[in-house]
mmCIF file with all atom_site columns, C-alpha atoms in Angstrom:
data_model
loop_
_atom_site.group_PDB
_atom_site.id
_atom_site.type_symbol
_atom_site.label_atom_id
_atom_site.label_alt_id
_atom_site.label_comp_id
_atom_site.label_asym_id
_atom_site.label_entity_id
_atom_site.label_seq_id
_atom_site.pdbx_PDB_ins_code
_atom_site.Cartn_x
_atom_site.Cartn_y
_atom_site.Cartn_z
_atom_site.occupancy
_atom_site.B_iso_or_equiv
_atom_site.pdbx_formal_charge
_atom_site.auth_seq_id
_atom_site.auth_comp_id
_atom_site.auth_asym_id
_atom_site.auth_atom_id
_atom_site.pdbx_PDB_model_num
ATOM 1   C CA . MET A 1 1   ? 20.570  -7.395  -4.361  1.00 0.00 ? 3   MET A CA 1
ATOM 2   C CA . ILE A 1 2   ? 18.693  -4.311  -3.504  1.00 0.00 ? 4   ILE A CA 1
ATOM 3   C CA . TYR A 1 3   ? 15.702  -3.266  -5.409  1.00 0.00 ? 5   TYR A CA 1
ATOM 4   C CA . GLU A 1 4   ? 15.452  0.506   -4.589  1.00 0.00 ? 6   GLU A CA 1
ATOM 5   C CA . LYS A 1 5   ? 11.646  0.746   -5.542  1.00 0.00 ? 7   LYS A CA 1
ATOM 6   C CA . LYS A 1 6   ? 8.652   -0.519  -3.556  1.00 0.00 ? 8   LYS A CA 1
ATOM 7   C CA . LEU A 1 7   ? 6.325   -2.934  -5.219  1.00 0.00 ? 9   LEU A CA 1
ATOM 8   C CA . VAL A 1 8   ? 2.927   -1.599  -4.201  1.00 0.00 ? 10  VAL A CA 1
ATOM 9   C CA . GLY A 1 9   ? -0.263  -3.455  -4.273  1.00 0.00 ? 11  GLY A CA 1
ATOM 10  C CA . LYS A 1 10  ? -3.763  -2.933  -3.062  1.00 0.00 ? 12  LYS A CA 1
ATOM 11  C CA . PHE A 1 11  ? -3.242  -4.590  0.296   1.00 0.00 ? 13  PHE A CA 1
ATOM 12  C CA . VAL A 1 12  ? 0.434   -5.202  0.610   1.00 0.00 ? 14  VAL A CA 1
ATOM 13  C CA . THR A 1 13  ? 3.751   -3.658  -0.351  1.00 0.00 ? 15  THR A CA 1
ATOM 14  C CA . LEU A 1 14  ? 7.040   -5.347  -0.879  1.00 0.00 ? 16  LEU A CA 1
ATOM 15  C CA . ARG A 1 15  ? 10.316  -3.684  -0.220  1.00 0.00 ? 17  ARG A CA 1
ATOM 16  C CA . SER A 1 16  ? 13.896  -5.151  -0.120  1.00 0.00 ? 18  SER A CA 1
ATOM 17  C CA . ILE A 1 17  ? 14.917  -6.567  3.153   1.00 0.00 ? 19  ILE A CA 1
ATOM 18  C CA . THR A 1 18  ? 17.165  -4.505  5.223   1.00 0.00 ? 20  THR A CA 1
ATOM 19  C CA . PRO A 1 19  ? 19.523  -5.167  8.223   1.00 0.00 ? 21  PRO A CA 1
ATOM 20  C CA . GLU A 1 20  ? 16.657  -3.742  10.438  1.00 0.00 ? 22  GLU A CA 1
ATOM 21  C CA . ASP A 1 21  ? 14.563  -6.510  9.521   1.00 0.00 ? 23  ASP A CA 1
ATOM 22  C CA . ALA A 1 22  ? 16.929  -9.207  10.920  1.00 0.00 ? 24  ALA A CA 1
ATOM 23  C CA . GLU A 1 23  ? 14.915  -9.745  14.066  1.00 0.00 ? 25  GLU A CA 1
ATOM 24  C CA . PHE A 1 24  ? 11.589  -9.980  12.163  1.00 0.00 ? 26  PHE A CA 1
ATOM 25  C CA . SER A 1 25  ? 13.045  -12.242 9.582   1.00 0.00 ? 27  SER A CA 1
ATOM 26  C CA . TYR A 1 26  ? 14.628  -14.566 12.270  1.00 0.00 ? 28  TYR A CA 1
ATOM 27  C CA . ASN A 1 27  ? 11.376  -14.698 14.307  1.00 0.00 ? 29  ASN A CA 1
ATOM 28  C CA . ILE A 1 28  ? 9.182   -15.326 11.361  1.00 0.00 ? 30  ILE A CA 1
ATOM 29  C CA . ARG A 1 29  ? 11.444  -18.215 9.915   1.00 0.00 ? 31  ARG A CA 1
ATOM 30  C CA . ARG A 1 30  ? 11.496  -19.883 13.341  1.00 0.00 ? 32  ARG A CA 1
ATOM 31  C CA . ASP A 1 31  ? 7.779   -19.709 13.840  1.00 0.00 ? 33  ASP A CA 1
ATOM 32  C CA . PRO A 1 32  ? 6.696   -23.165 14.536  1.00 0.00 ? 34  PRO A CA 1
ATOM 33  C CA . ARG A 1 33  ? 3.901   -22.934 11.846  1.00 0.00 ? 35  ARG A CA 1
ATOM 34  C CA . PHE A 1 34  ? 6.698   -22.422 9.262   1.00 0.00 ? 36  PHE A CA 1
ATOM 35  C CA . VAL A 1 35  ? 9.916   -24.028 10.437  1.00 0.00 ? 37  VAL A CA 1
ATOM 36  C CA . GLU A 1 36  ? 9.268   -27.359 8.822   1.00 0.00 ? 38  GLU A CA 1
ATOM 37  C CA . VAL A 1 37  ? 8.311   -25.863 5.249   1.00 0.00 ? 39  VAL A CA 1
ATOM 38  C CA . THR A 1 38  ? 10.828  -22.902 4.862   1.00 0.00 ? 40  THR A CA 1
ATOM 39  C CA . GLY A 1 39  ? 14.147  -24.399 4.887   1.00 0.00 ? 41  GLY A CA 1
ATOM 40  C CA . GLN A 1 40  ? 16.913  -24.051 7.638   1.00 0.00 ? 42  GLN A CA 1
ATOM 41  C CA . PRO A 1 41  ? 16.345  -20.876 9.705   1.00 0.00 ? 43  PRO A CA 1
ATOM 42  C CA . ALA A 1 42  ? 19.499  -19.028 11.088  1.00 0.00 ? 44  ALA A CA 1
ATOM 43  C CA . TYR A 1 43  ? 20.515  -19.949 14.741  1.00 0.00 ? 45  TYR A CA 1
ATOM 44  C CA . THR A 1 44  ? 20.702  -16.482 15.950  1.00 0.00 ? 46  THR A CA 1
ATOM 45  C CA . ILE A 1 45  ? 19.465  -12.958 15.162  1.00 0.00 ? 47  ILE A CA 1
ATOM 46  C CA . ASP A 1 46  ? 23.224  -12.053 14.524  1.00 0.00 ? 48  ASP A CA 1
ATOM 47  C CA . ALA A 1 47  ? 23.394  -14.962 12.009  1.00 0.00 ? 49  ALA A CA 1
ATOM 48  C CA . GLN A 1 48  ? 20.309  -13.746 10.284  1.00 0.00 ? 50  GLN A CA 1
ATOM 49  C CA . LEU A 1 49  ? 21.659  -10.218 10.189  1.00 0.00 ? 51  LEU A CA 1
ATOM 50  C CA . SER A 1 50  ? 24.866  -11.523 8.466   1.00 0.00 ? 52  SER A CA 1
ATOM 51  C CA . TYR A 1 51  ? 22.850  -13.377 5.877   1.00 0.00 ? 53  TYR A CA 1
ATOM 52  C CA . ILE A 1 52  ? 20.893  -10.276 5.083   1.00 0.00 ? 54  ILE A CA 1
ATOM 53  C CA . ILE A 1 53  ? 24.020  -8.131  4.689   1.00 0.00 ? 55  ILE A CA 1
ATOM 54  C CA . GLU A 1 54  ? 25.500  -10.720 2.298   1.00 0.00 ? 56  GLU A CA 1
ATOM 55  C CA . GLN A 1 55  ? 22.233  -11.207 0.304   1.00 0.00 ? 57  GLN A CA 1
ATOM 56  C CA . ARG A 1 56  ? 21.963  -7.448  -0.335  1.00 0.00 ? 58  ARG A CA 1
ATOM 57  C CA . LYS A 1 57  ? 25.365  -7.914  -2.098  1.00 0.00 ? 59  LYS A CA 1
ATOM 58  C CA . ARG A 1 58  ? 24.648  -11.084 -3.981  1.00 0.00 ? 60  ARG A CA 1
ATOM 59  C CA . LYS A 1 59  ? 23.867  -10.475 -7.705  1.00 0.00 ? 61  LYS A CA 1
ATOM 60  C CA . GLY A 1 60  ? 20.665  -12.071 -8.953  1.00 0.00 ? 62  GLY A CA 1
ATOM 61  C CA . ASP A 1 61  ? 19.088  -12.397 -5.465  1.00 0.00 ? 63  ASP A CA 1
ATOM 62  C CA . TYR A 1 62  ? 16.197  -10.256 -4.374  1.00 0.00 ? 64  TYR A CA 1
ATOM 63  C CA . TYR A 1 63  ? 14.590  -10.702 -1.010  1.00 0.00 ? 65  TYR A CA 1
ATOM 64  C CA . PHE A 1 64  ? 11.376  -8.761  -0.009  1.00 0.00 ? 66  PHE A CA 1
ATOM 65  C CA . VAL A 1 65  ? 9.568   -7.977  3.218   1.00 0.00 ? 67  VAL A CA 1
ATOM 66  C CA . THR A 1 66  ? 5.858   -7.969  2.816   1.00 0.00 ? 68  THR A CA 1
ATOM 67  C CA . ILE A 1 67  ? 4.168   -5.037  4.606   1.00 0.00 ? 69  ILE A CA 1
ATOM 68  C CA . ASP A 1 68  ? 0.399   -4.782  5.243   1.00 0.00 ? 70  ASP A CA 1
ATOM 69  C CA . ASN A 1 69  ? -0.644  -1.627  3.725   1.00 0.00 ? 71  ASN A CA 1
ATOM 70  C CA . LEU A 1 70  ? -3.461  -0.969  6.295   1.00 0.00 ? 72  LEU A CA 1
ATOM 71  C CA . THR A 1 71  ? -1.454  -1.612  9.540   1.00 0.00 ? 73  THR A CA 1
ATOM 72  C CA . LYS A 1 72  ? 2.051   -0.911  8.153   1.00 0.00 ? 74  LYS A CA 1
ATOM 73  C CA . ASN A 1 73  ? 3.176   -4.113  10.081  1.00 0.00 ? 75  ASN A CA 1
ATOM 74  C CA . LYS A 1 74  ? 5.756   -6.600  8.533   1.00 0.00 ? 76  LYS A CA 1
ATOM 75  C CA . ILE A 1 75  ? 3.736   -9.708  7.662   1.00 0.00 ? 77  ILE A CA 1
ATOM 76  C CA . GLY A 1 76  ? 5.933   -11.738 5.413   1.00 0.00 ? 78  GLY A CA 1
ATOM 77  C CA . LEU A 1 77  ? 8.877   -12.598 3.307   1.00 0.00 ? 79  LEU A CA 1
ATOM 78  C CA . ILE A 1 78  ? 9.199   -13.657 -0.372  1.00 0.00 ? 80  ILE A CA 1
ATOM 79  C CA . GLY A 1 79  ? 12.107  -13.780 -2.805  1.00 0.00 ? 81  GLY A CA 1
ATOM 80  C CA . VAL A 1 80  ? 13.538  -14.455 -6.306  1.00 0.00 ? 82  VAL A CA 1
ATOM 81  C CA . TYR A 1 81  ? 17.011  -15.660 -6.458  1.00 0.00 ? 83  TYR A CA 1
ATOM 82  C CA . ASP A 1 82  ? 19.641  -17.775 -8.260  1.00 0.00 ? 84  ASP A CA 1
ATOM 83  C CA . ILE A 1 83  ? 18.993  -16.003 -11.622 1.00 0.00 ? 85  ILE A CA 1
ATOM 84  C CA . ILE A 1 84  ? 20.656  -17.916 -14.451 1.00 0.00 ? 86  ILE A CA 1
ATOM 85  C CA . GLY A 1 85  ? 20.031  -16.603 -17.933 1.00 0.00 ? 87  GLY A CA 1
ATOM 86  C CA . ASN A 1 86  ? 16.258  -16.199 -18.366 1.00 0.00 ? 88  ASN A CA 1
ATOM 87  C CA . SER A 1 87  ? 15.425  -18.264 -15.469 1.00 0.00 ? 89  SER A CA 1
ATOM 88  C CA . ALA A 1 88  ? 15.096  -17.807 -11.563 1.00 0.00 ? 90  ALA A CA 1
ATOM 89  C CA . GLU A 1 89  ? 14.195  -19.606 -8.327  1.00 0.00 ? 91  GLU A CA 1
ATOM 90  C CA . THR A 1 90  ? 11.401  -18.225 -6.479  1.00 0.00 ? 92  THR A CA 1
ATOM 91  C CA . GLY A 1 91  ? 10.530  -18.969 -2.699  1.00 0.00 ? 93  GLY A CA 1
ATOM 92  C CA . ARG A 1 92  ? 11.577  -17.858 0.742   1.00 0.00 ? 94  ARG A CA 1
ATOM 93  C CA . GLU A 1 93  ? 7.738   -17.280 1.110   1.00 0.00 ? 95  GLU A CA 1
ATOM 94  C CA . ILE A 1 94  ? 6.217   -16.927 4.530   1.00 0.00 ? 96  ILE A CA 1
ATOM 95  C CA . CYS A 1 95  ? 3.109   -14.722 5.205   1.00 0.00 ? 97  CYS A CA 1
ATOM 96  C CA . ILE A 1 96  ? 1.209   -14.255 8.491   1.00 0.00 ? 98  ILE A CA 1
ATOM 97  C CA . GLY A 1 97  ? -1.232  -12.120 6.957   1.00 0.00 ? 99  GLY A CA 1
ATOM 98  C CA . ASP A 1 98  ? -4.562  -13.322 5.519   1.00 0.00 ? 100 ASP A CA 1
ATOM 99  C CA . ALA A 1 99  ? -4.756  -15.204 2.179   1.00 0.00 ? 101 ALA A CA 1
ATOM 100 C CA . PHE A 1 100 ? -5.290  -12.079 0.232   1.00 0.00 ? 102 PHE A CA 1
ATOM 101 C CA . CYS A 1 101 ? -2.001  -10.724 1.515   1.00 0.00 ? 103 CYS A CA 1
ATOM 102 C CA . ALA A 1 102 ? -0.177  -13.863 0.472   1.00 0.00 ? 104 ALA A CA 1
ATOM 103 C CA . MET A 1 103 ? -1.841  -13.984 -2.852  1.00 0.00 ? 105 MET A CA 1
ATOM 104 C CA . GLU A 1 104 ? -1.015  -10.438 -3.585  1.00 0.00 ? 106 GLU A CA 1
ATOM 105 C CA . ALA A 1 105 ? 2.692   -10.789 -2.493  1.00 0.00 ? 107 ALA A CA 1
ATOM 106 C CA . ARG A 1 106 ? 2.951   -13.627 -5.077  1.00 0.00 ? 108 ARG A CA 1
ATOM 107 C CA . CYS A 1 107 ? 1.279   -11.431 -7.697  1.00 0.00 ? 109 CYS A CA 1
ATOM 108 C CA . LEU A 1 108 ? 3.611   -8.495  -7.061  1.00 0.00 ? 110 LEU A CA 1
ATOM 109 C CA . LEU A 1 109 ? 6.653   -10.880 -7.169  1.00 0.00 ? 111 LEU A CA 1
ATOM 110 C CA . GLN A 1 110 ? 5.333   -12.155 -10.495 1.00 0.00 ? 112 GLN A CA 1
ATOM 111 C CA . ASP A 1 111 ? 5.015   -8.707  -11.793 1.00 0.00 ? 113 ASP A CA 1
ATOM 112 C CA . PHE A 1 112 ? 8.638   -7.821  -10.689 1.00 0.00 ? 114 PHE A CA 1
ATOM 113 C CA . ILE A 1 113 ? 9.855   -11.063 -12.441 1.00 0.00 ? 115 ILE A CA 1
ATOM 114 C CA . ARG A 1 114 ? 7.988   -10.398 -15.617 1.00 0.00 ? 116 ARG A CA 1
ATOM 115 C CA . ASP A 1 115 ? 8.333   -6.678  -15.916 1.00 0.00 ? 117 ASP A CA 1
ATOM 116 C CA . VAL A 1 116 ? 11.522  -5.777  -14.296 1.00 0.00 ? 118 VAL A CA 1
ATOM 117 C CA . LEU A 1 117 ? 13.802  -8.829  -14.508 1.00 0.00 ? 119 LEU A CA 1
ATOM 118 C CA . GLN A 1 118 ? 12.018  -9.948  -17.798 1.00 0.00 ? 120 GLN A CA 1
ATOM 119 C CA . LEU A 1 119 ? 12.620  -13.585 -17.062 1.00 0.00 ? 121 LEU A CA 1
ATOM 120 C CA . GLU A 1 120 ? 10.993  -16.443 -18.878 1.00 0.00 ? 122 GLU A CA 1
ATOM 121 C CA . LYS A 1 121 ? 11.178  -19.435 -16.578 1.00 0.00 ? 123 LYS A CA 1
ATOM 122 C CA . LEU A 1 122 ? 10.631  -20.060 -13.022 1.00 0.00 ? 124 LEU A CA 1
ATOM 123 C CA . ARG A 1 123 ? 12.132  -22.828 -10.666 1.00 0.00 ? 125 ARG A CA 1
ATOM 124 C CA . PHE A 1 124 ? 10.842  -23.713 -7.113  1.00 0.00 ? 126 PHE A CA 1
ATOM 125 C CA . VAL A 1 125 ? 11.038  -26.338 -4.600  1.00 0.00 ? 127 VAL A CA 1
ATOM 126 C CA . VAL A 1 126 ? 8.214   -27.353 -2.309  1.00 0.00 ? 128 VAL A CA 1
ATOM 127 C CA . TYR A 1 127 ? 8.874   -29.498 0.938   1.00 0.00 ? 129 TYR A CA 1
ATOM 128 C CA . LYS A 1 128 ? 6.950   -32.583 0.734   1.00 0.00 ? 130 LYS A CA 1
ATOM 129 C CA . LYS A 1 129 ? 5.569   -31.844 4.283   1.00 0.00 ? 131 LYS A CA 1
ATOM 130 C CA . ASN A 1 130 ? 4.163   -28.564 2.955   1.00 0.00 ? 132 ASN A CA 1
ATOM 131 C CA . GLU A 1 131 ? 0.872   -30.456 1.850   1.00 0.00 ? 133 GLU A CA 1
ATOM 132 C CA . ARG A 1 132 ? -1.148  -27.366 1.281   1.00 0.00 ? 134 ARG A CA 1
ATOM 133 C CA . VAL A 1 133 ? 1.317   -26.034 -1.322  1.00 0.00 ? 135 VAL A CA 1
ATOM 134 C CA . VAL A 1 134 ? 1.890   -29.320 -2.805  1.00 0.00 ? 136 VAL A CA 1
ATOM 135 C CA . ASN A 1 135 ? -1.857  -29.666 -3.378  1.00 0.00 ? 137 ASN A CA 1
ATOM 136 C CA . LEU A 1 136 ? -2.084  -26.106 -4.806  1.00 0.00 ? 138 LEU A CA 1
ATOM 137 C CA . CYS A 1 137 ? 0.732   -26.968 -7.320  1.00 0.00 ? 139 CYS A CA 1
ATOM 138 C CA . ASN A 1 138 ? -1.100  -30.215 -8.250  1.00 0.00 ? 140 ASN A CA 1
ATOM 139 C CA . ASN A 1 139 ? -4.508  -28.410 -8.597  1.00 0.00 ? 141 ASN A CA 1
ATOM 140 C CA . LEU A 1 140 ? -2.636  -25.737 -10.883 1.00 0.00 ? 142 LEU A CA 1
ATOM 141 C CA . GLY A 1 141 ? -1.324  -28.576 -13.027 1.00 0.00 ? 143 GLY A CA 1
ATOM 142 C CA . PHE A 1 142 ? 2.257   -28.011 -12.363 1.00 0.00 ? 144 PHE A CA 1
ATOM 143 C CA . ILE A 1 143 ? 4.376   -31.158 -12.989 1.00 0.00 ? 145 ILE A CA 1
ATOM 144 C CA . VAL A 1 144 ? 7.035   -32.246 -10.713 1.00 0.00 ? 146 VAL A CA 1
ATOM 145 C CA . LYS A 1 145 ? 10.197  -32.382 -12.603 1.00 0.00 ? 147 LYS A CA 1
ATOM 146 C CA . GLU A 1 146 ? 12.210  -34.363 -9.926  1.00 0.00 ? 148 GLU A CA 1
ATOM 147 C CA . GLU A 1 147 ? 12.334  -35.020 -6.287  1.00 0.00 ? 149 GLU A CA 1
ATOM 148 C CA . THR A 1 148 ? 15.360  -33.744 -4.252  1.00 0.00 ? 150 THR A CA 1
ATOM 149 C CA . ILE A 1 149 ? 16.674  -32.704 -0.857  1.00 0.00 ? 151 ILE A CA 1
ATOM 150 C CA . ARG A 1 150 ? 16.907  -29.220 0.568   1.00 0.00 ? 152 ARG A CA 1
ATOM 151 C CA . SER A 1 151 ? 18.062  -28.478 3.875   1.00 0.00 ? 153 SER A CA 1
ATOM 152 C CA . GLY A 1 152 ? 18.035  -32.142 4.627   1.00 0.00 ? 154 GLY A CA 1
ATOM 153 C CA . MET A 1 153 ? 14.383  -32.466 3.750   1.00 0.00 ? 155 MET A CA 1
ATOM 154 C CA . PRO A 1 154 ? 12.645  -34.168 0.818   1.00 0.00 ? 156 PRO A CA 1
ATOM 155 C CA . CYS A 1 155 ? 11.157  -31.770 -1.764  1.00 0.00 ? 157 CYS A CA 1
ATOM 156 C CA . PHE A 1 156 ? 9.412   -31.605 -5.024  1.00 0.00 ? 158 PHE A CA 1
ATOM 157 C CA . TYR A 1 157 ? 11.337  -29.569 -7.736  1.00 0.00 ? 159 TYR A CA 1
ATOM 158 C CA . TYR A 1 158 ? 9.183   -27.648 -10.284 1.00 0.00 ? 160 TYR A CA 1
ATOM 159 C CA . GLU A 1 159 ? 9.996   -25.653 -13.473 1.00 0.00 ? 161 GLU A CA 1
ATOM 160 C CA . ILE A 1 160 ? 7.263   -23.482 -15.047 1.00 0.00 ? 162 ILE A CA 1
ATOM 161 C CA . THR A 1 161 ? 7.284   -20.702 -17.505 1.00 0.00 ? 163 THR A CA 1
ATOM 162 C CA . VAL A 1 162 ? 6.524   -16.941 -16.395 1.00 0.00 ? 164 VAL A CA 1
ATOM 163 C CA . GLU A 1 163 ? 3.618   -17.216 -18.688 1.00 0.00 ? 165 GLU A CA 1
ATOM 164 C CA . GLU A 1 164 ? 2.244   -20.452 -16.839 1.00 0.00 ? 166 GLU A CA 1
ATOM 165 C CA . ASN A 1 165 ? 2.683   -18.681 -13.608 1.00 0.00 ? 167 ASN A CA 1
ATOM 166 C CA . GLU A 1 166 ? 0.774   -15.695 -14.927 1.00 0.00 ? 168 GLU A CA 1
ATOM 167 C CA . LYS A 1 167 ? -2.141  -18.039 -15.823 1.00 0.00 ? 169 LYS A CA 1
ATOM 168 C CA . ALA A 1 168 ? -2.058  -19.672 -12.459 1.00 0.00 ? 170 ALA A CA 1
ATOM 169 C CA . LEU A 1 169 ? -2.425  -16.157 -10.801 1.00 0.00 ? 171 LEU A CA 1
ATOM 170 C CA . GLU A 1 170 ? -5.309  -14.991 -12.867 1.00 0.00 ? 172 GLU A CA 1
ATOM 171 C CA . LYS A 1 171 ? -7.882  -16.248 -10.174 1.00 0.00 ? 173 LYS A CA 1
ATOM 172 C CA . SER A 1 172 ? -5.725  -14.517 -7.524  1.00 0.00 ? 174 SER A CA 1
ATOM 173 C CA . ARG A 1 173 ? -5.702  -11.233 -9.252  1.00 0.00 ? 175 ARG A CA 1
ATOM 174 C CA . LYS A 1 174 ? -9.544  -11.384 -9.746  1.00 0.00 ? 176 LYS A CA 1
ATOM 175 C CA . LEU A 1 175 ? -10.157 -12.181 -6.083  1.00 0.00 ? 177 LEU A CA 1
ATOM 176 C CA . ILE A 1 176 ? -7.751  -9.283  -5.001  1.00 0.00 ? 178 ILE A CA 1
ATOM 177 C CA . TYR A 1 177 ? -9.552  -6.823  -7.416  1.00 0.00 ? 179 TYR A CA 1
ATOM 178 C CA . ASP A 1 178 ? -13.057 -7.934  -6.245  1.00 0.00 ? 180 ASP A CA 1
ATOM 179 C CA . ARG A 1 179 ? -12.001 -7.535  -2.595  1.00 0.00 ? 181 ARG A CA 1
ATOM 180 C CA . ALA A 1 180 ? -10.560 -3.999  -3.305  1.00 0.00 ? 182 ALA A CA 1
ATOM 181 C CA . VAL A 1 181 ? -13.658 -2.995  -5.058  1.00 0.00 ? 183 VAL A CA 1
ATOM 182 C CA . LYS A 1 182 ? -15.714 -4.392  -2.023  1.00 0.00 ? 184 LYS A CA 1
ATOM 183 C CA . LYS A 1 183 ? -13.536 -2.418  0.498   1.00 0.00 ? 185 LYS A CA 1
ATOM 184 C CA . LYS A 1 184 ? -13.742 0.731   -1.719  1.00 0.00 ? 186 LYS A CA 1
ATOM 185 C CA . ILE A 1 185 ? -9.893  0.770   -2.061  1.00 0.00 ? 187 ILE A CA 1
ATOM 186 C CA . ILE A 1 186 ? -10.240 1.297   -5.924  1.00 0.00 ? 188 ILE A CA 1
#
């Protein structure tokens, strides 16, 4: 689906992916740093373009490009999809920006989920190979609901409430605010 508005933060802006983003999306998903932890990438730019065109029509599927507010460069992807009742899956997350950009993209997506979609529960999978995110989930106290296979790779499946995710993002929000103050953005 297309969300017409932009989600604007201090350091990044999220906007719905467009067909013009196919090459960027294709390249970042095939980047060796991410290919083992982001699922199966498209085989060609044309295949990625077709995916984006279909995704934009798919009800309950929001796919965003992350834009660096300072440089205006595309630096990542993130999404919420498979909305069923009051629950959705989050993921498709890749960011080549710094940690603050990645944190803020997650916070903006959380705001969208809470305020626009008004959902109550979140689902997500983390590839077992993605040790950094698995450790983060463990440190945040998220409990693995089950082990599963996605794109042929073993994963951990989580379910949390939007409220639990908000609590997990409190520290990120404070760090973003403090950095914005330091950089005199606010």
